[in-house]
Amino acid sequence: MKRNSSTTAAQRYALVTGGSRGIGRAVCLRLAAMGIPVLINYRSNEEAARQTLAEASALVPGCELLSFDVANAEAAEAAIAQWQEAHPDAYVDVLVNNAGIRDDNLMVFMQDEQWHRVVNTTLDGFFTVTRRLLKDMLVHRHGRIVNMASLSGLKGMPGQTNYSAAKGALISATKALAQEVAARGVTANAVAPGFIATDMTADLNADELKKLVPARRFGTPDEVAALVAFLASDDAAYITGQVISINGGLYA
Ligand code: NDP
């Protein structure tokens, strides 16, 4: 379904959580190249965020930084509310819930803090940000939600019970949400990358892990971003409630 012509007056934006670096940065640039101004969320690395903002702004006017910790519901709500008040004629039409961290440990050694930090960032972050922005999408009868899951959320990875639980729950929430909002022109999908070359995977033994991947290499952030951009486009209007793997053939 194409965008409702009665609502085209509203300026549409994209919000990418964790948009400063890695996959999120590549997603920001892809969406900006599609002509959608991007709100670049980040937690602490302002220098990286400013660099991404400069690159995105060269592609489309109107991009902004929107700093908050997705795991801090109060801070996230406040930052988004402030942006909404400053932009009464605009709405976030594309939401990419990408912010995520890993903090690996075998379960027998895992600390409470490791469990909660990882789950809060991925799962509570998704809930807080999506609930806040969903109403506008429903009112405008158009929206795209893309949730960054992981192969770990499908397969489960030893040493990552926290991360696998968070990503697995994110996938299930995506499927449930998709059915709630499909009739209103809003889609919700999950993307499940395998190994992607970013800061998050910089500490892994890439030479050994590559041997496990049929494609014999890690993916690039831009390859993931291309998939996200497709899911955010009008061409993907009939795809919803799906989890799409991008992993060089590394199946669960
Ligand atoms: P990076 O570590 O390279 O970047 C993480 C990004 O998330 C940064 O922009 C960071 O902001 C932001 N971020 C982290 N925590 C928060 C928070 N609490 N609030 C707001 N922003 C936050 O990660 P990747 O690009 O590799 O990963 C992106 C997503 O893709 C994650 O959800 C990850 O789980 C998922 N993924 C990654 C894979 C990989 O192999 N790389 C594989 C499968 C899934 P700041 O710059 O301020 O620190």
PDB file of C-alpha atoms in Angstrom, residues 23-251:
ATOM      1  CA  ILE A  23      25.392  -1.325  11.247  1.00  0.00           C
ATOM      2  CA  GLY A  24      23.321   1.612  12.527  1.00  0.00           C
ATOM      3  CA  ARG A  25      25.601   4.127  10.848  1.00  0.00           C
ATOM      4  CA  ALA A  26      25.303   2.280   7.524  1.00  0.00           C
ATOM      5  CA  VAL A  27      21.508   2.193   7.924  1.00  0.00           C
ATOM      6  CA  CYS A  28      21.418   5.957   8.544  1.00  0.00           C
ATOM      7  CA  LEU A  29      23.331   6.581   5.335  1.00  0.00           C
ATOM      8  CA  ARG A  30      21.152   4.230   3.273  1.00  0.00           C
ATOM      9  CA  LEU A  31      17.942   5.831   4.532  1.00  0.00           C
ATOM     10  CA  ALA A  32      19.342   9.307   3.980  1.00  0.00           C
ATOM     11  CA  ALA A  33      20.240   8.274   0.423  1.00  0.00           C
ATOM     12  CA  MET A  34      16.556   7.322  -0.011  1.00  0.00           C
ATOM     13  CA  GLY A  35      15.698  10.934   0.821  1.00  0.00           C
ATOM     14  CA  ILE A  36      14.478  10.308   4.371  1.00  0.00           C
ATOM     15  CA  PRO A  37      15.902  12.651   7.022  1.00  0.00           C
ATOM     16  CA  VAL A  38      17.348  10.556   9.828  1.00  0.00           C
ATOM     17  CA  LEU A  39      17.377  11.023  13.586  1.00  0.00           C
ATOM     18  CA  ILE A  40      20.641   9.481  14.662  1.00  0.00           C
ATOM     19  CA  ASN A  41      20.425   8.077  18.172  1.00  0.00           C
ATOM     20  CA  TYR A  42      23.494   7.151  20.191  1.00  0.00           C
ATOM     21  CA  ARG A  43      24.412   6.731  23.828  1.00  0.00           C
ATOM     22  CA  SER A  44      27.883   8.175  24.422  1.00  0.00           C
ATOM     23  CA  ASN A  45      30.154   8.322  21.373  1.00  0.00           C
ATOM     24  CA  GLU A  46      29.382  11.858  20.257  1.00  0.00           C
ATOM     25  CA  GLU A  47      32.324  12.095  17.909  1.00  0.00           C
ATOM     26  CA  ALA A  48      31.172   9.083  15.890  1.00  0.00           C
ATOM     27  CA  ALA A  49      27.603  10.395  15.919  1.00  0.00           C
ATOM     28  CA  ARG A  50      28.699  13.792  14.608  1.00  0.00           C
ATOM     29  CA  GLN A  51      30.660  12.128  11.815  1.00  0.00           C
ATOM     30  CA  THR A  52      27.608  10.074  10.802  1.00  0.00           C
ATOM     31  CA  LEU A  53      25.446  13.203  10.970  1.00  0.00           C
ATOM     32  CA  ALA A  54      27.806  15.039   8.613  1.00  0.00           C
ATOM     33  CA  GLU A  55      27.740  12.173   6.103  1.00  0.00           C
ATOM     34  CA  ALA A  56      23.947  11.752   6.280  1.00  0.00           C
ATOM     35  CA  SER A  57      23.378  15.515   6.013  1.00  0.00           C
ATOM     36  CA  ALA A  58      25.338  15.535   2.768  1.00  0.00           C
ATOM     37  CA  LEU A  59      22.693  13.155   1.367  1.00  0.00           C
ATOM     38  CA  VAL A  60      19.499  14.758   2.659  1.00  0.00           C
ATOM     39  CA  PRO A  61      18.677  17.908   4.652  1.00  0.00           C
ATOM     40  CA  GLY A  62      17.033  17.683   8.074  1.00  0.00           C
ATOM     41  CA  CYS A  63      19.085  14.953   9.757  1.00  0.00           C
ATOM     42  CA  GLU A  64      19.585  15.400  13.507  1.00  0.00           C
ATOM     43  CA  LEU A  65      21.298  13.795  16.458  1.00  0.00           C
ATOM     44  CA  LEU A  66      19.012  12.434  19.188  1.00  0.00           C
ATOM     45  CA  SER A  67      21.078  11.200  22.077  1.00  0.00           C
ATOM     46  CA  PHE A  68      19.591   8.955  24.743  1.00  0.00           C
ATOM     47  CA  ASP A  69      20.200   5.601  26.377  1.00  0.00           C
ATOM     48  CA  VAL A  70      17.519   3.252  25.018  1.00  0.00           C
ATOM     49  CA  ALA A  71      17.746   1.251  28.254  1.00  0.00           C
ATOM     50  CA  ASN A  72      16.724   4.306  30.272  1.00  0.00           C
ATOM     51  CA  ALA A  73      12.986   4.579  29.610  1.00  0.00           C
ATOM     52  CA  GLU A  74      12.603   7.970  31.257  1.00  0.00           C
ATOM     53  CA  ALA A  75      15.456   9.518  29.262  1.00  0.00           C
ATOM     54  CA  ALA A  76      14.275   7.957  26.000  1.00  0.00           C
ATOM     55  CA  GLU A  77      10.680   9.130  26.506  1.00  0.00           C
ATOM     56  CA  ALA A  78      11.835  12.640  27.369  1.00  0.00           C
ATOM     57  CA  ALA A  79      14.148  12.963  24.357  1.00  0.00           C
ATOM     58  CA  ILE A  80      11.522  11.724  21.919  1.00  0.00           C
ATOM     59  CA  ALA A  81       8.787  13.898  23.465  1.00  0.00           C
ATOM     60  CA  GLN A  82      11.027  16.936  23.166  1.00  0.00           C
ATOM     61  CA  TRP A  83      11.695  16.187  19.504  1.00  0.00           C
ATOM     62  CA  GLN A  84       7.980  15.660  18.829  1.00  0.00           C
ATOM     63  CA  GLU A  85       7.091  18.974  20.473  1.00  0.00           C
ATOM     64  CA  ALA A  86       9.699  20.754  18.358  1.00  0.00           C
ATOM     65  CA  HIS A  87       8.373  19.100  15.165  1.00  0.00           C
ATOM     66  CA  PRO A  88       4.552  19.143  15.424  1.00  0.00           C
ATOM     67  CA  ASP A  89       4.115  18.608  11.664  1.00  0.00           C
ATOM     68  CA  ALA A  90       6.500  15.667  11.415  1.00  0.00           C
ATOM     69  CA  TYR A  91       6.486  12.060  12.471  1.00  0.00           C
ATOM     70  CA  VAL A  92       8.826   9.095  12.588  1.00  0.00           C
ATOM     71  CA  ASP A  93       7.664   6.825   9.788  1.00  0.00           C
ATOM     72  CA  VAL A  94      10.670   4.474   9.813  1.00  0.00           C
ATOM     73  CA  LEU A  95      11.968   3.132  13.120  1.00  0.00           C
ATOM     74  CA  VAL A  96      15.047   0.932  13.175  1.00  0.00           C
ATOM     75  CA  ASN A  97      15.594  -0.568  16.625  1.00  0.00           C
ATOM     76  CA  ASN A  98      19.265  -1.285  16.183  1.00  0.00           C
ATOM     77  CA  ALA A  99      20.964  -0.327  19.466  1.00  0.00           C
ATOM     78  CA  GLY A 100      22.440  -3.381  21.100  1.00  0.00           C
ATOM     79  CA  ILE A 101      25.344  -4.590  23.164  1.00  0.00           C
ATOM     80  CA  ARG A 102      26.863  -7.927  24.028  1.00  0.00           C
ATOM     81  CA  ASP A 103      28.395  -8.843  27.364  1.00  0.00           C
ATOM     82  CA  ASP A 104      29.230 -12.529  27.075  1.00  0.00           C
ATOM     83  CA  ASN A 105      29.738 -14.996  29.872  1.00  0.00           C
ATOM     84  CA  LEU A 106      28.900 -18.605  30.554  1.00  0.00           C
ATOM     85  CA  MET A 107      25.648 -18.665  32.483  1.00  0.00           C
ATOM     86  CA  VAL A 108      27.251 -20.193  35.559  1.00  0.00           C
ATOM     87  CA  PHE A 109      29.460 -17.101  35.852  1.00  0.00           C
ATOM     88  CA  MET A 110      27.007 -14.497  34.577  1.00  0.00           C
ATOM     89  CA  GLN A 111      26.395 -11.528  36.844  1.00  0.00           C
ATOM     90  CA  ASP A 112      22.954  -9.964  37.377  1.00  0.00           C
ATOM     91  CA  GLU A 113      24.261  -6.769  35.827  1.00  0.00           C
ATOM     92  CA  GLN A 114      25.394  -8.536  32.642  1.00  0.00           C
ATOM     93  CA  TRP A 115      22.009 -10.157  32.214  1.00  0.00           C
ATOM     94  CA  HIS A 116      19.956  -7.014  32.830  1.00  0.00           C
ATOM     95  CA  ARG A 117      22.118  -4.596  30.831  1.00  0.00           C
ATOM     96  CA  VAL A 118      21.961  -6.713  27.684  1.00  0.00           C
ATOM     97  CA  VAL A 119      18.248  -7.520  27.992  1.00  0.00           C
ATOM     98  CA  ASN A 120      17.329  -3.939  28.917  1.00  0.00           C
ATOM     99  CA  THR A 121      19.201  -2.464  25.964  1.00  0.00           C
ATOM    100  CA  THR A 122      17.745  -4.738  23.296  1.00  0.00           C
ATOM    101  CA  LEU A 123      14.319  -5.637  24.619  1.00  0.00           C
ATOM    102  CA  ASP A 124      13.254  -2.807  26.932  1.00  0.00           C
ATOM    103  CA  GLY A 125      14.809  -0.359  24.465  1.00  0.00           C
ATOM    104  CA  PHE A 126      12.660  -1.769  21.675  1.00  0.00           C
ATOM    105  CA  PHE A 127       9.537  -1.545  23.862  1.00  0.00           C
ATOM    106  CA  THR A 128      10.097   2.001  25.081  1.00  0.00           C
ATOM    107  CA  VAL A 129      10.988   3.559  21.745  1.00  0.00           C
ATOM    108  CA  THR A 130       8.461   1.643  19.641  1.00  0.00           C
ATOM    109  CA  ARG A 131       5.492   2.238  21.949  1.00  0.00           C
ATOM    110  CA  ARG A 132       6.238   5.941  21.951  1.00  0.00           C
ATOM    111  CA  LEU A 133       6.389   6.232  18.141  1.00  0.00           C
ATOM    112  CA  LEU A 134       3.756   3.690  17.136  1.00  0.00           C
ATOM    113  CA  LYS A 135       0.734   5.940  17.651  1.00  0.00           C
ATOM    114  CA  ASP A 136       1.873   8.410  14.988  1.00  0.00           C
ATOM    115  CA  MET A 137       2.429   5.579  12.499  1.00  0.00           C
ATOM    116  CA  LEU A 138      -1.063   4.242  13.171  1.00  0.00           C
ATOM    117  CA  VAL A 139      -2.619   7.698  12.804  1.00  0.00           C
ATOM    118  CA  HIS A 140      -0.785   8.239   9.502  1.00  0.00           C
ATOM    119  CA  ARG A 141      -1.625   4.687   8.413  1.00  0.00           C
ATOM    120  CA  HIS A 142       1.939   4.109   7.361  1.00  0.00           C
ATOM    121  CA  GLY A 143       5.052   2.973   9.159  1.00  0.00           C
ATOM    122  CA  ARG A 144       8.045   0.707   9.008  1.00  0.00           C
ATOM    123  CA  ILE A 145       9.587  -0.944  12.057  1.00  0.00           C
ATOM    124  CA  VAL A 146      12.771  -2.947  11.593  1.00  0.00           C
ATOM    125  CA  ASN A 147      14.259  -4.686  14.622  1.00  0.00           C
ATOM    126  CA  MET A 148      17.904  -5.731  14.646  1.00  0.00           C
ATOM    127  CA  ALA A 149      17.902  -9.292  15.960  1.00  0.00           C
ATOM    128  CA  SER A 150      20.709 -11.805  15.460  1.00  0.00           C
ATOM    129  CA  LEU A 151      21.493 -15.360  14.499  1.00  0.00           C
ATOM    130  CA  SER A 152      21.928 -15.804  18.262  1.00  0.00           C
ATOM    131  CA  GLY A 153      18.225 -15.068  18.718  1.00  0.00           C
ATOM    132  CA  LEU A 154      17.323 -17.897  16.350  1.00  0.00           C
ATOM    133  CA  LYS A 155      19.933 -20.493  17.208  1.00  0.00           C
ATOM    134  CA  GLY A 156      21.084 -19.589  20.721  1.00  0.00           C
ATOM    135  CA  MET A 157      24.822 -19.183  21.227  1.00  0.00           C
ATOM    136  CA  PRO A 158      26.804 -20.612  24.140  1.00  0.00           C
ATOM    137  CA  GLY A 159      28.265 -17.815  26.248  1.00  0.00           C
ATOM    138  CA  GLN A 160      25.380 -15.585  25.218  1.00  0.00           C
ATOM    139  CA  THR A 161      22.311 -16.651  27.185  1.00  0.00           C
ATOM    140  CA  ASN A 162      21.593 -12.974  27.901  1.00  0.00           C
ATOM    141  CA  TYR A 163      22.065 -11.821  24.300  1.00  0.00           C
ATOM    142  CA  SER A 164      20.271 -14.860  22.812  1.00  0.00           C
ATOM    143  CA  ALA A 165      17.320 -14.372  25.177  1.00  0.00           C
ATOM    144  CA  ALA A 166      17.049 -10.684  24.320  1.00  0.00           C
ATOM    145  CA  LYS A 167      17.234 -11.255  20.567  1.00  0.00           C
ATOM    146  CA  GLY A 168      14.898 -14.265  20.664  1.00  0.00           C
ATOM    147  CA  ALA A 169      12.319 -12.237  22.573  1.00  0.00           C
ATOM    148  CA  LEU A 170      12.749  -9.364  20.129  1.00  0.00           C
ATOM    149  CA  ILE A 171      11.916 -11.722  17.258  1.00  0.00           C
ATOM    150  CA  SER A 172       8.760 -12.953  19.010  1.00  0.00           C
ATOM    151  CA  ALA A 173       7.693  -9.418  19.870  1.00  0.00           C
ATOM    152  CA  THR A 174       8.178  -8.439  16.219  1.00  0.00           C
ATOM    153  CA  LYS A 175       5.854 -11.226  15.076  1.00  0.00           C
ATOM    154  CA  ALA A 176       3.175 -10.287  17.629  1.00  0.00           C
ATOM    155  CA  LEU A 177       3.378  -6.565  16.884  1.00  0.00           C
ATOM    156  CA  ALA A 178       3.205  -7.150  13.124  1.00  0.00           C
ATOM    157  CA  GLN A 179      -0.212  -8.765  13.534  1.00  0.00           C
ATOM    158  CA  GLU A 180      -1.468  -5.918  15.721  1.00  0.00           C
ATOM    159  CA  VAL A 181      -0.648  -3.158  13.231  1.00  0.00           C
ATOM    160  CA  ALA A 182      -0.772  -4.696   9.733  1.00  0.00           C
ATOM    161  CA  ALA A 183      -4.266  -3.423   8.943  1.00  0.00           C
ATOM    162  CA  ARG A 184      -3.029   0.140   9.522  1.00  0.00           C
ATOM    163  CA  GLY A 185      -0.270  -0.019   6.919  1.00  0.00           C
ATOM    164  CA  VAL A 186       2.498  -0.499   9.469  1.00  0.00           C
ATOM    165  CA  THR A 187       4.962  -3.352   9.006  1.00  0.00           C
ATOM    166  CA  ALA A 188       7.268  -4.856  11.633  1.00  0.00           C
ATOM    167  CA  ASN A 189      10.114  -7.151  10.654  1.00  0.00           C
ATOM    168  CA  ALA A 190      13.296  -8.451  12.215  1.00  0.00           C
ATOM    169  CA  VAL A 191      16.699  -8.782  10.584  1.00  0.00           C
ATOM    170  CA  ALA A 192      18.996 -11.498  11.897  1.00  0.00           C
ATOM    171  CA  PRO A 193      22.631 -10.929  10.937  1.00  0.00           C
ATOM    172  CA  GLY A 194      25.367 -13.494  11.411  1.00  0.00           C
ATOM    173  CA  PHE A 195      28.925 -12.178  11.806  1.00  0.00           C
ATOM    174  CA  ILE A 196      29.230  -8.567  10.631  1.00  0.00           C
ATOM    175  CA  ALA A 197      32.512  -6.634  10.745  1.00  0.00           C
ATOM    176  CA  THR A 198      31.934  -3.848  13.310  1.00  0.00           C
ATOM    177  CA  ASP A 199      33.352  -2.715  16.653  1.00  0.00           C
ATOM    178  CA  MET A 200      31.063  -5.279  18.293  1.00  0.00           C
ATOM    179  CA  THR A 201      32.878  -8.183  16.661  1.00  0.00           C
ATOM    180  CA  ALA A 202      36.374  -6.640  16.714  1.00  0.00           C
ATOM    181  CA  ASP A 203      37.449  -8.807  19.662  1.00  0.00           C
ATOM    182  CA  LEU A 204      36.466 -12.092  17.975  1.00  0.00           C
ATOM    183  CA  ASN A 205      38.906 -14.406  16.216  1.00  0.00           C
ATOM    184  CA  ALA A 206      37.721 -13.578  12.710  1.00  0.00           C
ATOM    185  CA  ASP A 207      40.138 -15.954  10.949  1.00  0.00           C
ATOM    186  CA  GLU A 208      38.754 -18.952  12.845  1.00  0.00           C
ATOM    187  CA  LEU A 209      35.106 -17.885  12.705  1.00  0.00           C
ATOM    188  CA  LYS A 210      35.223 -17.200   8.963  1.00  0.00           C
ATOM    189  CA  LYS A 211      35.847 -20.904   8.412  1.00  0.00           C
ATOM    190  CA  LEU A 212      32.372 -21.608   9.829  1.00  0.00           C
ATOM    191  CA  VAL A 213      30.692 -19.300   7.328  1.00  0.00           C
ATOM    192  CA  PRO A 214      29.884 -20.848   3.917  1.00  0.00           C
ATOM    193  CA  ALA A 215      30.634 -17.463   2.292  1.00  0.00           C
ATOM    194  CA  ARG A 216      34.040 -17.548   4.097  1.00  0.00           C
ATOM    195  CA  ARG A 217      33.861 -13.958   5.274  1.00  0.00           C
ATOM    196  CA  PHE A 218      32.101 -11.621   7.685  1.00  0.00           C
ATOM    197  CA  GLY A 219      29.320  -9.465   6.249  1.00  0.00           C
ATOM    198  CA  THR A 220      29.628  -5.704   5.977  1.00  0.00           C
ATOM    199  CA  PRO A 221      27.416  -3.136   7.716  1.00  0.00           C
ATOM    200  CA  ASP A 222      26.349  -1.864   4.310  1.00  0.00           C
ATOM    201  CA  GLU A 223      25.057  -5.295   3.277  1.00  0.00           C
ATOM    202  CA  VAL A 224      22.803  -5.335   6.344  1.00  0.00           C
ATOM    203  CA  ALA A 225      21.796  -1.732   5.715  1.00  0.00           C
ATOM    204  CA  ALA A 226      20.684  -2.602   2.169  1.00  0.00           C
ATOM    205  CA  LEU A 227      18.257  -5.176   3.589  1.00  0.00           C
ATOM    206  CA  VAL A 228      16.945  -2.721   6.189  1.00  0.00           C
ATOM    207  CA  ALA A 229      16.476  -0.065   3.506  1.00  0.00           C
ATOM    208  CA  PHE A 230      14.459  -2.502   1.400  1.00  0.00           C
ATOM    209  CA  LEU A 231      12.229  -3.382   4.366  1.00  0.00           C
ATOM    210  CA  ALA A 232      11.738   0.347   4.957  1.00  0.00           C
ATOM    211  CA  SER A 233      10.725   0.990   1.346  1.00  0.00           C
ATOM    212  CA  ASP A 234       7.272   0.932  -0.223  1.00  0.00           C
ATOM    213  CA  ASP A 235       8.325  -2.166  -2.164  1.00  0.00           C
ATOM    214  CA  ALA A 236       8.251  -4.149   1.098  1.00  0.00           C
ATOM    215  CA  ALA A 237       4.681  -3.178   2.040  1.00  0.00           C
ATOM    216  CA  TYR A 238       3.453  -6.803   2.010  1.00  0.00           C
ATOM    217  CA  ILE A 239       6.326  -8.221   4.067  1.00  0.00           C
ATOM    218  CA  THR A 240       5.552  -8.189   7.759  1.00  0.00           C
ATOM    219  CA  GLY A 241       6.108 -10.347  10.834  1.00  0.00           C
ATOM    220  CA  GLN A 242       9.186 -11.898   9.252  1.00  0.00           C
ATOM    221  CA  VAL A 243      12.665 -12.543  10.501  1.00  0.00           C
ATOM    222  CA  ILE A 244      15.131 -12.300   7.631  1.00  0.00           C
ATOM    223  CA  SER A 245      18.580 -13.800   8.050  1.00  0.00           C
ATOM    224  CA  ILE A 246      21.692 -12.236   6.522  1.00  0.00           C
ATOM    225  CA  ASN A 247      24.574 -14.471   7.437  1.00  0.00           C
ATOM    226  CA  GLY A 248      26.546 -15.761   4.437  1.00  0.00           C
ATOM    227  CA  GLY A 249      24.829 -19.129   4.666  1.00  0.00           C
ATOM    228  CA  LEU A 250      25.524 -19.725   8.373  1.00  0.00           C
ATOM    229  CA  TYR A 251      22.182 -21.307   9.123  1.00  0.00           C
TER     230      TYR A 251
END
